[in-house]
PDB file of N, CA and C in Angstrom:
ATOM      1  N   MET S   1       0.847  -1.181   0.000  1.00  0.00           N
ATOM      2  CA  MET S   1       0.000   0.000   0.000  1.00  0.00           C
ATOM      3  C   MET S   1       0.886   1.236   0.000  1.00  0.00           C
ATOM      4  N   LEU S   2       0.506   2.196  -0.768  1.00  0.00           N
ATOM      5  CA  LEU S   2       1.217   3.463  -0.889  1.00  0.00           C
ATOM      6  C   LEU S   2       0.223   4.589  -0.670  1.00  0.00           C
ATOM      7  N   VAL S   3       0.629   5.605   0.095  1.00  0.00           N
ATOM      8  CA  VAL S   3      -0.189   6.797   0.307  1.00  0.00           C
ATOM      9  C   VAL S   3       0.683   8.019   0.070  1.00  0.00           C
ATOM     10  N   ILE S   4       0.189   8.954  -0.722  1.00  0.00           N
ATOM     11  CA  ILE S   4       0.857  10.233  -0.940  1.00  0.00           C
ATOM     12  C   ILE S   4      -0.131  11.330  -0.574  1.00  0.00           C
ATOM     13  N   VAL S   5       0.351  12.293   0.227  1.00  0.00           N
ATOM     14  CA  VAL S   5      -0.461  13.451   0.590  1.00  0.00           C
ATOM     15  C   VAL S   5       0.288  14.689   0.114  1.00  0.00           C
ATOM     16  N   THR S   6      -0.407  15.532  -0.632  1.00  0.00           N
ATOM     17  CA  THR S   6       0.206  16.751  -1.164  1.00  0.00           C
ATOM     18  C   THR S   6      -0.531  17.970  -0.647  1.00  0.00           C
ATOM     19  N   GLU S   7       0.202  19.087  -0.548  1.00  0.00           N
ATOM     20  CA  GLU S   7      -0.385  20.378  -0.188  1.00  0.00           C
ATOM     21  C   GLU S   7       0.218  21.448  -1.083  1.00  0.00           C
ATOM     22  N   ASN S   8      -0.628  22.293  -1.648  1.00  0.00           N
ATOM     23  CA  ASN S   8      -0.191  23.445  -2.446  1.00  0.00           C
ATOM     24  C   ASN S   8       0.732  23.066  -3.599  1.00  0.00           C
ATOM     25  N   VAL S   9       0.441  21.964  -4.263  1.00  0.00           N
ATOM     26  CA  VAL S   9       1.233  21.564  -5.432  1.00  0.00           C
ATOM     27  C   VAL S   9       0.504  21.997  -6.697  1.00  0.00           C
ATOM     28  N   PRO S  10       1.220  22.150  -7.795  1.00  0.00           N
ATOM     29  CA  PRO S  10       0.581  22.555  -9.057  1.00  0.00           C
ATOM     30  C   PRO S  10      -0.419  21.498  -9.547  1.00  0.00           C
ATOM     31  N   PRO S  11      -1.460  21.949 -10.227  1.00  0.00           N
ATOM     32  CA  PRO S  11      -2.458  21.014 -10.765  1.00  0.00           C
ATOM     33  C   PRO S  11      -1.857  19.944 -11.671  1.00  0.00           C
ATOM     34  N   ARG S  12      -0.788  20.268 -12.395  1.00  0.00           N
ATOM     35  CA  ARG S  12      -0.193  19.278 -13.303  1.00  0.00           C
ATOM     36  C   ARG S  12       0.395  18.102 -12.532  1.00  0.00           C
ATOM     37  N   LEU S  13       0.936  18.352 -11.315  1.00  0.00           N
ATOM     38  CA  LEU S  13       1.440  17.246 -10.505  1.00  0.00           C
ATOM     39  C   LEU S  13       0.281  16.404  -9.987  1.00  0.00           C
ATOM     40  N   ARG S  14      -0.798  17.045  -9.574  1.00  0.00           N
ATOM     41  CA  ARG S  14      -1.977  16.300  -9.110  1.00  0.00           C
ATOM     42  C   ARG S  14      -2.518  15.412 -10.224  1.00  0.00           C
ATOM     43  N   GLY S  15      -2.559  15.952 -11.435  1.00  0.00           N
ATOM     44  CA  GLY S  15      -3.018  15.152 -12.571  1.00  0.00           C
ATOM     45  C   GLY S  15      -2.079  14.003 -12.887  1.00  0.00           C
ATOM     46  N   ARG S  16      -0.789  14.268 -12.753  1.00  0.00           N
ATOM     47  CA  ARG S  16       0.210  13.223 -13.009  1.00  0.00           C
ATOM     48  C   ARG S  16       0.073  12.086 -12.012  1.00  0.00           C
ATOM     49  N   LEU S  17      -0.120  12.413 -10.741  1.00  0.00           N
ATOM     50  CA  LEU S  17      -0.287  11.377  -9.718  1.00  0.00           C
ATOM     51  C   LEU S  17      -1.558  10.566  -9.948  1.00  0.00           C
ATOM     52  N   ALA S  18      -2.593  11.222 -10.453  1.00  0.00           N
ATOM     53  CA  ALA S  18      -3.866  10.536 -10.701  1.00  0.00           C
ATOM     54  C   ALA S  18      -3.764   9.504 -11.821  1.00  0.00           C
ATOM     55  N   VAL S  19      -2.699   9.569 -12.624  1.00  0.00           N
ATOM     56  CA  VAL S  19      -2.493   8.567 -13.673  1.00  0.00           C
ATOM     57  C   VAL S  19      -2.195   7.211 -13.046  1.00  0.00           C
ATOM     58  N   TRP S  20      -1.425   7.193 -11.940  1.00  0.00           N
ATOM     59  CA  TRP S  20      -0.982   5.937 -11.337  1.00  0.00           C
ATOM     60  C   TRP S  20      -1.723   5.571 -10.058  1.00  0.00           C
ATOM     61  N   LEU S  21      -2.313   6.569  -9.390  1.00  0.00           N
ATOM     62  CA  LEU S  21      -2.925   6.334  -8.086  1.00  0.00           C
ATOM     63  C   LEU S  21      -4.347   6.864  -8.068  1.00  0.00           C
ATOM     64  N   LEU S  22      -5.121   6.425  -7.090  1.00  0.00           N
ATOM     65  CA  LEU S  22      -6.495   6.879  -6.924  1.00  0.00           C
ATOM     66  C   LEU S  22      -6.517   8.051  -5.957  1.00  0.00           C
ATOM     67  N   GLU S  23      -7.103   9.183  -6.379  1.00  0.00           N
ATOM     68  CA  GLU S  23      -7.209  10.354  -5.509  1.00  0.00           C
ATOM     69  C   GLU S  23      -8.509  10.235  -4.707  1.00  0.00           C
ATOM     70  N   ILE S  24      -8.391   9.848  -3.431  1.00  0.00           N
ATOM     71  CA  ILE S  24      -9.584   9.595  -2.627  1.00  0.00           C
ATOM     72  C   ILE S  24     -10.122  10.854  -1.946  1.00  0.00           C
ATOM     73  N   ARG S  25      -9.293  11.844  -1.794  1.00  0.00           N
ATOM     74  CA  ARG S  25      -9.664  13.185  -1.328  1.00  0.00           C
ATOM     75  C   ARG S  25      -8.724  14.148  -2.032  1.00  0.00           C
ATOM     76  N   ALA S  26      -9.005  15.423  -1.935  1.00  0.00           N
ATOM     77  CA  ALA S  26      -8.133  16.405  -2.588  1.00  0.00           C
ATOM     78  C   ALA S  26      -6.713  16.282  -2.030  1.00  0.00           C
ATOM     79  N   GLY S  27      -5.773  15.928  -2.882  1.00  0.00           N
ATOM     80  CA  GLY S  27      -4.383  15.834  -2.485  1.00  0.00           C
ATOM     81  C   GLY S  27      -3.986  14.554  -1.780  1.00  0.00           C
ATOM     82  N   VAL S  28      -4.882  13.571  -1.679  1.00  0.00           N
ATOM     83  CA  VAL S  28      -4.585  12.293  -1.014  1.00  0.00           C
ATOM     84  C   VAL S  28      -4.715  11.174  -2.043  1.00  0.00           C
ATOM     85  N   TYR S  29      -3.612  10.475  -2.279  1.00  0.00           N
ATOM     86  CA  TYR S  29      -3.547   9.436  -3.306  1.00  0.00           C
ATOM     87  C   TYR S  29      -3.177   8.105  -2.684  1.00  0.00           C
ATOM     88  N   ILE S  30      -3.814   7.025  -3.156  1.00  0.00           N
ATOM     89  CA  ILE S  30      -3.492   5.689  -2.667  1.00  0.00           C
ATOM     90  C   ILE S  30      -3.321   4.739  -3.845  1.00  0.00           C
ATOM     91  N   GLY S  31      -2.575   3.665  -3.600  1.00  0.00           N
ATOM     92  CA  GLY S  31      -2.384   2.651  -4.621  1.00  0.00           C
ATOM     93  C   GLY S  31      -1.496   1.542  -4.097  1.00  0.00           C
ATOM     94  N   ASN S  32      -1.205   0.595  -4.966  1.00  0.00           N
ATOM     95  CA  ASN S  32      -0.360  -0.529  -4.596  1.00  0.00           C
ATOM     96  C   ASN S  32       0.652  -0.806  -5.716  1.00  0.00           C
ATOM     97  N   PRO S  33       1.523   0.175  -6.011  1.00  0.00           N
ATOM     98  CA  PRO S  33       2.474  -0.005  -7.102  1.00  0.00           C
ATOM     99  C   PRO S  33       3.684  -0.835  -6.677  1.00  0.00           C
ATOM    100  N   SER S  34       4.442  -1.280  -7.656  1.00  0.00           N
ATOM    101  CA  SER S  34       5.702  -1.980  -7.391  1.00  0.00           C
ATOM    102  C   SER S  34       6.723  -0.983  -6.838  1.00  0.00           C
ATOM    103  N   LYS S  35       7.824  -1.509  -6.312  1.00  0.00           N
ATOM    104  CA  LYS S  35       8.883  -0.639  -5.787  1.00  0.00           C
ATOM    105  C   LYS S  35       9.430   0.267  -6.887  1.00  0.00           C
ATOM    106  N   ARG S  36       9.616  -0.290  -8.049  1.00  0.00           N
ATOM    107  CA  ARG S  36      10.149   0.488  -9.178  1.00  0.00           C
ATOM    108  C   ARG S  36       9.213   1.638  -9.546  1.00  0.00           C
ATOM    109  N   LEU S  37       7.906   1.364  -9.617  1.00  0.00           N
ATOM    110  CA  LEU S  37       6.942   2.414  -9.933  1.00  0.00           C
ATOM    111  C   LEU S  37       6.852   3.426  -8.793  1.00  0.00           C
ATOM    112  N   ARG S  38       6.920   2.957  -7.547  1.00  0.00           N
ATOM    113  CA  ARG S  38       6.899   3.862  -6.390  1.00  0.00           C
ATOM    114  C   ARG S  38       8.055   4.864  -6.481  1.00  0.00           C
ATOM    115  N   GLU S  39       9.250   4.388  -6.818  1.00  0.00           N
ATOM    116  CA  GLU S  39      10.410   5.270  -6.949  1.00  0.00           C
ATOM    117  C   GLU S  39      10.235   6.242  -8.116  1.00  0.00           C
ATOM    118  N   PHE S  40       9.654   5.781  -9.203  1.00  0.00           N
ATOM    119  CA  PHE S  40       9.381   6.652 -10.341  1.00  0.00           C
ATOM    120  C   PHE S  40       8.383   7.735  -9.954  1.00  0.00           C
ATOM    121  N   ILE S  41       7.320   7.362  -9.259  1.00  0.00           N
ATOM    122  CA  ILE S  41       6.308   8.323  -8.819  1.00  0.00           C
ATOM    123  C   ILE S  41       6.931   9.370  -7.895  1.00  0.00           C
ATOM    124  N   TRP S  42       7.794   8.927  -6.962  1.00  0.00           N
ATOM    125  CA  TRP S  42       8.418   9.873  -6.044  1.00  0.00           C
ATOM    126  C   TRP S  42       9.308  10.863  -6.805  1.00  0.00           C
ATOM    127  N   ASN S  43      10.001  10.401  -7.837  1.00  0.00           N
ATOM    128  CA  ASN S  43      10.797  11.318  -8.662  1.00  0.00           C
ATOM    129  C   ASN S  43       9.908  12.344  -9.362  1.00  0.00           C
ATOM    130  N   GLN S  44       8.716  11.940  -9.785  1.00  0.00           N
ATOM    131  CA  GLN S  44       7.766  12.879 -10.372  1.00  0.00           C
ATOM    132  C   GLN S  44       7.336  13.922  -9.347  1.00  0.00           C
ATOM    133  N   VAL S  45       7.129  13.491  -8.106  1.00  0.00           N
ATOM    134  CA  VAL S  45       6.763  14.420  -7.034  1.00  0.00           C
ATOM    135  C   VAL S  45       7.906  15.406  -6.792  1.00  0.00           C
ATOM    136  N   LEU S  46       9.137  14.907  -6.703  1.00  0.00           N
ATOM    137  CA  LEU S  46      10.283  15.774  -6.463  1.00  0.00           C
ATOM    138  C   LEU S  46      10.435  16.825  -7.558  1.00  0.00           C
ATOM    139  N   GLU S  47      10.201  16.429  -8.804  1.00  0.00           N
ATOM    140  CA  GLU S  47      10.337  17.355  -9.926  1.00  0.00           C
ATOM    141  C   GLU S  47       9.195  18.361 -10.001  1.00  0.00           C
ATOM    142  N   GLY S  48       8.008  18.008  -9.517  1.00  0.00           N
ATOM    143  CA  GLY S  48       6.844  18.858  -9.734  1.00  0.00           C
ATOM    144  C   GLY S  48       6.288  19.567  -8.522  1.00  0.00           C
ATOM    145  N   VAL S  49       6.867  19.383  -7.335  1.00  0.00           N
ATOM    146  CA  VAL S  49       6.269  19.913  -6.105  1.00  0.00           C
ATOM    147  C   VAL S  49       6.343  21.436  -6.008  1.00  0.00           C
ATOM    148  N   GLU S  50       7.327  22.055  -6.631  1.00  0.00           N
ATOM    149  CA  GLU S  50       7.537  23.504  -6.613  1.00  0.00           C
ATOM    150  C   GLU S  50       7.499  24.049  -5.177  1.00  0.00           C
ATOM    151  N   ASP S  51       6.585  24.976  -4.860  1.00  0.00           N
ATOM    152  CA  ASP S  51       6.537  25.590  -3.528  1.00  0.00           C
ATOM    153  C   ASP S  51       5.678  24.800  -2.542  1.00  0.00           C
ATOM    154  N   GLY S  52       5.074  23.710  -2.983  1.00  0.00           N
ATOM    155  CA  GLY S  52       4.221  22.910  -2.107  1.00  0.00           C
ATOM    156  C   GLY S  52       5.023  21.928  -1.279  1.00  0.00           C
ATOM    157  N   ASN S  53       4.322  20.958  -0.707  1.00  0.00           N
ATOM    158  CA  ASN S  53       5.005  19.902   0.044  1.00  0.00           C
ATOM    159  C   ASN S  53       4.243  18.605  -0.130  1.00  0.00           C
ATOM    160  N   ALA S  54       4.937  17.506   0.161  1.00  0.00           N
ATOM    161  CA  ALA S  54       4.329  16.190  -0.015  1.00  0.00           C
ATOM    162  C   ALA S  54       4.990  15.188   0.922  1.00  0.00           C
ATOM    163  N   VAL S  55       4.241  14.162   1.242  1.00  0.00           N
ATOM    164  CA  VAL S  55       4.766  13.031   2.001  1.00  0.00           C
ATOM    165  C   VAL S  55       4.291  11.763   1.306  1.00  0.00           C
ATOM    166  N   MET S  56       5.171  10.773   1.252  1.00  0.00           N
ATOM    167  CA  MET S  56       4.818   9.476   0.696  1.00  0.00           C
ATOM    168  C   MET S  56       5.124   8.419   1.745  1.00  0.00           C
ATOM    169  N   ALA S  57       4.151   7.579   2.056  1.00  0.00           N
ATOM    170  CA  ALA S  57       4.314   6.500   3.035  1.00  0.00           C
ATOM    171  C   ALA S  57       3.913   5.186   2.381  1.00  0.00           C
ATOM    172  N   TRP S  58       4.635   4.121   2.735  1.00  0.00           N
ATOM    173  CA  TRP S  58       4.339   2.801   2.177  1.00  0.00           C
ATOM    174  C   TRP S  58       4.692   1.728   3.193  1.00  0.00           C
ATOM    175  N   ASN S  59       4.050   0.574   3.037  1.00  0.00           N
ATOM    176  CA  ASN S  59       4.352  -0.544   3.932  1.00  0.00           C
ATOM    177  C   ASN S  59       5.650  -1.203   3.496  1.00  0.00           C
ATOM    178  N   THR S  60       6.421  -1.652   4.480  1.00  0.00           N
ATOM    179  CA  THR S  60       7.703  -2.283   4.211  1.00  0.00           C
ATOM    180  C   THR S  60       8.066  -3.195   5.368  1.00  0.00           C
ATOM    181  N   ASN S  61       9.115  -3.966   5.193  1.00  0.00           N
ATOM    182  CA  ASN S  61       9.525  -4.938   6.200  1.00  0.00           C
ATOM    183  C   ASN S  61      10.488  -4.286   7.202  1.00  0.00           C
ATOM    184  N   THR S  62       9.958  -3.396   8.039  1.00  0.00           N
ATOM    185  CA  THR S  62      10.728  -2.759   9.100  1.00  0.00           C
ATOM    186  C   THR S  62      10.022  -3.008  10.420  1.00  0.00           C
ATOM    187  N   GLU S  63      10.648  -2.581  11.499  1.00  0.00           N
ATOM    188  CA  GLU S  63      10.041  -2.768  12.815  1.00  0.00           C
ATOM    189  C   GLU S  63       8.683  -2.081  12.925  1.00  0.00           C
ATOM    190  N   SER S  64       8.566  -0.891  12.342  1.00  0.00           N
ATOM    191  CA  SER S  64       7.298  -0.165  12.398  1.00  0.00           C
ATOM    192  C   SER S  64       6.306  -0.657  11.341  1.00  0.00           C
ATOM    193  N   GLY S  65       6.798  -1.309  10.295  1.00  0.00           N
ATOM    194  CA  GLY S  65       5.920  -1.814   9.247  1.00  0.00           C
ATOM    195  C   GLY S  65       5.693  -0.831   8.107  1.00  0.00           C
ATOM    196  N   TYR S  66       6.303   0.337   8.195  1.00  0.00           N
ATOM    197  CA  TYR S  66       6.148   1.344   7.150  1.00  0.00           C
ATOM    198  C   TYR S  66       7.414   2.194   7.059  1.00  0.00           C
ATOM    199  N   ASP S  67       7.498   2.972   5.997  1.00  0.00           N
ATOM    200  CA  ASP S  67       8.552   3.959   5.837  1.00  0.00           C
ATOM    201  C   ASP S  67       7.936   5.147   5.117  1.00  0.00           C
ATOM    202  N   PHE S  68       8.600   6.281   5.124  1.00  0.00           N
ATOM    203  CA  PHE S  68       8.053   7.463   4.471  1.00  0.00           C
ATOM    204  C   PHE S  68       9.159   8.422   4.062  1.00  0.00           C
ATOM    205  N   LEU S  69       8.827   9.277   3.088  1.00  0.00           N
ATOM    206  CA  LEU S  69       9.705  10.343   2.607  1.00  0.00           C
ATOM    207  C   LEU S  69       8.902  11.632   2.580  1.00  0.00           C
ATOM    208  N   THR S  70       9.582  12.759   2.749  1.00  0.00           N
ATOM    209  CA  THR S  70       8.919  14.056   2.666  1.00  0.00           C
ATOM    210  C   THR S  70       9.712  14.979   1.764  1.00  0.00           C
ATOM    211  N   VAL S  71       9.037  15.985   1.236  1.00  0.00           N
ATOM    212  CA  VAL S  71       9.670  17.017   0.433  1.00  0.00           C
ATOM    213  C   VAL S  71       8.903  18.316   0.638  1.00  0.00           C
ATOM    214  N   GLY S  72       9.620  19.432   0.621  1.00  0.00           N
ATOM    215  CA  GLY S  72       8.993  20.745   0.763  1.00  0.00           C
ATOM    216  C   GLY S  72       9.004  21.233   2.193  1.00  0.00           C
ATOM    217  N   LYS S  73       8.610  22.502   2.356  1.00  0.00           N
ATOM    218  CA  LYS S  73       8.582  23.108   3.675  1.00  0.00           C
ATOM    219  C   LYS S  73       7.375  22.616   4.451  1.00  0.00           C
ATOM    220  N   ASN S  74       7.631  22.203   5.684  1.00  0.00           N
ATOM    221  CA  ASN S  74       6.572  21.695   6.547  1.00  0.00           C
ATOM    222  C   ASN S  74       7.101  21.705   7.972  1.00  0.00           C
ATOM    223  N   ARG S  75       6.219  21.861   8.951  1.00  0.00           N
ATOM    224  CA  ARG S  75       6.648  21.824  10.344  1.00  0.00           C
ATOM    225  C   ARG S  75       7.030  20.418  10.783  1.00  0.00           C
ATOM    226  N   ARG S  76       6.537  19.411  10.096  1.00  0.00           N
ATOM    227  CA  ARG S  76       6.850  18.033  10.460  1.00  0.00           C
ATOM    228  C   ARG S  76       8.148  17.601   9.776  1.00  0.00           C
ATOM    229  N   VAL S  77       9.077  17.096  10.579  1.00  0.00           N
ATOM    230  CA  VAL S  77      10.382  16.697  10.070  1.00  0.00           C
ATOM    231  C   VAL S  77      10.647  15.249  10.458  1.00  0.00           C
ATOM    232  N   PRO S  78      10.974  14.383   9.490  1.00  0.00           N
ATOM    233  CA  PRO S  78      11.290  12.997   9.840  1.00  0.00           C
ATOM    234  C   PRO S  78      12.609  12.914  10.605  1.00  0.00           C
ATOM    235  N   VAL S  79      12.621  12.091  11.648  1.00  0.00           N
ATOM    236  CA  VAL S  79      13.839  11.855  12.428  1.00  0.00           C
ATOM    237  C   VAL S  79      14.017  10.359  12.620  1.00  0.00           C
ATOM    238  N   ASP S  80      15.272   9.938  12.712  1.00  0.00           N
ATOM    239  CA  ASP S  80      15.580   8.540  12.966  1.00  0.00           C
ATOM    240  C   ASP S  80      15.911   8.409  14.448  1.00  0.00           C
ATOM    241  N   PHE S  81      15.105   7.652  15.174  1.00  0.00           N
ATOM    242  CA  PHE S  81      15.312   7.461  16.604  1.00  0.00           C
ATOM    243  C   PHE S  81      15.612   5.992  16.849  1.00  0.00           C
ATOM    244  N   ASP S  82      16.898   5.677  16.948  1.00  0.00           N
ATOM    245  CA  ASP S  82      17.332   4.313  17.225  1.00  0.00           C
ATOM    246  C   ASP S  82      16.764   3.310  16.213  1.00  0.00           C
ATOM    247  N   GLY S  83      16.800   3.702  14.930  1.00  0.00           N
ATOM    248  CA  GLY S  83      16.328   2.830  13.867  1.00  0.00           C
ATOM    249  C   GLY S  83      14.840   2.914  13.598  1.00  0.00           C
ATOM    250  N   LEU S  84      14.117   3.717  14.360  1.00  0.00           N
ATOM    251  CA  LEU S  84      12.668   3.883  14.183  1.00  0.00           C
ATOM    252  C   LEU S  84      12.410   5.264  13.598  1.00  0.00           C
ATOM    253  N   ARG S  85      11.666   5.329  12.494  1.00  0.00           N
ATOM    254  CA  ARG S  85      11.365   6.624  11.864  1.00  0.00           C
ATOM    255  C   ARG S  85      10.186   7.264  12.571  1.00  0.00           C
ATOM    256  N   LEU S  86      10.422   8.459  13.103  1.00  0.00           N
ATOM    257  CA  LEU S  86       9.399   9.220  13.802  1.00  0.00           C
ATOM    258  C   LEU S  86       9.278  10.598  13.170  1.00  0.00           C
ATOM    259  N   VAL S  87       8.323  11.395  13.658  1.00  0.00           N
ATOM    260  CA  VAL S  87       8.114  12.741  13.147  1.00  0.00           C
ATOM    261  C   VAL S  87       8.280  13.728  14.288  1.00  0.00           C
ATOM    262  N   SER S  88       9.101  14.743  14.055  1.00  0.00           N
ATOM    263  CA  SER S  88       9.315  15.816  15.013  1.00  0.00           C
ATOM    264  C   SER S  88       8.657  17.074  14.471  1.00  0.00           C
ATOM    265  N   PHE S  89       8.224  17.949  15.359  1.00  0.00           N
ATOM    266  CA  PHE S  89       7.606  19.208  14.948  1.00  0.00           C
ATOM    267  C   PHE S  89       8.565  20.361  15.186  1.00  0.00           C
ATOM    268  N   LYS S  90       8.730  21.209  14.173  1.00  0.00           N
ATOM    269  CA  LYS S  90       9.506  22.427  14.328  1.00  0.00           C
ATOM    270  C   LYS S  90       8.648  23.423  15.112  1.00  0.00           C
ATOM    271  N   PRO S  91       9.277  24.294  15.905  1.00  0.00           N
ATOM    272  CA  PRO S  91       8.485  25.324  16.600  1.00  0.00           C
ATOM    273  C   PRO S  91       7.893  26.319  15.609  1.00  0.00           C
ATOM    274  N   LEU S  92       6.776  26.925  15.986  1.00  0.00           N
ATOM    275  CA  LEU S  92       6.174  27.960  15.155  1.00  0.00           C
ATOM    276  C   LEU S  92       7.096  29.165  15.090  1.00  0.00           C
ATOM    277  N   ASP S  93       7.163  29.794  13.931  1.00  0.00           N
ATOM    278  CA  ASP S  93       7.941  31.023  13.803  1.00  0.00           C
ATOM    279  C   ASP S  93       7.243  32.116  14.586  1.00  0.00           C
ATOM    280  N   GLU S  94       8.001  32.850  15.388  1.00  0.00           N
ATOM    281  CA  GLU S  94       7.426  33.943  16.155  1.00  0.00           C
ATOM    282  C   GLU S  94       7.379  35.194  15.295  1.00  0.00           C
ATOM    283  N   PRO S  95       6.262  35.949  15.352  1.00  0.00           N
ATOM    284  CA  PRO S  95       6.170  37.171  14.536  1.00  0.00           C
ATOM    285  C   PRO S  95       7.166  38.209  15.031  1.00  0.00           C
ATOM    286  N   ASN S  96       7.634  39.065  14.106  1.00  0.00           N
ATOM    287  CA  ASN S  96       8.588  40.124  14.468  1.00  0.00           C
ATOM    288  C   ASN S  96       7.908  41.319  15.035  1.00  0.00           C
TER     289      ASN S  96
END
């Protein structure tokens, strides 16, 4: 299973993702592609994300049972904690 969530990406990237995956909500895509296709799709996301952001999560043979990648500006940052992938939050920017 593969899940991609996008925010503020160009319509052409959303359309491109819809070629390979099912868009179940605005910016949320699911599917069950091969590893090779998953890597190809992620390269399409990297090339087309522009000022937006995206996360891709998929099931894999790890302790947690999943892995994920992110791209773009976001408060959530992936961290490796003793071999376990977790998410850390950046503090909010304080106004000047």
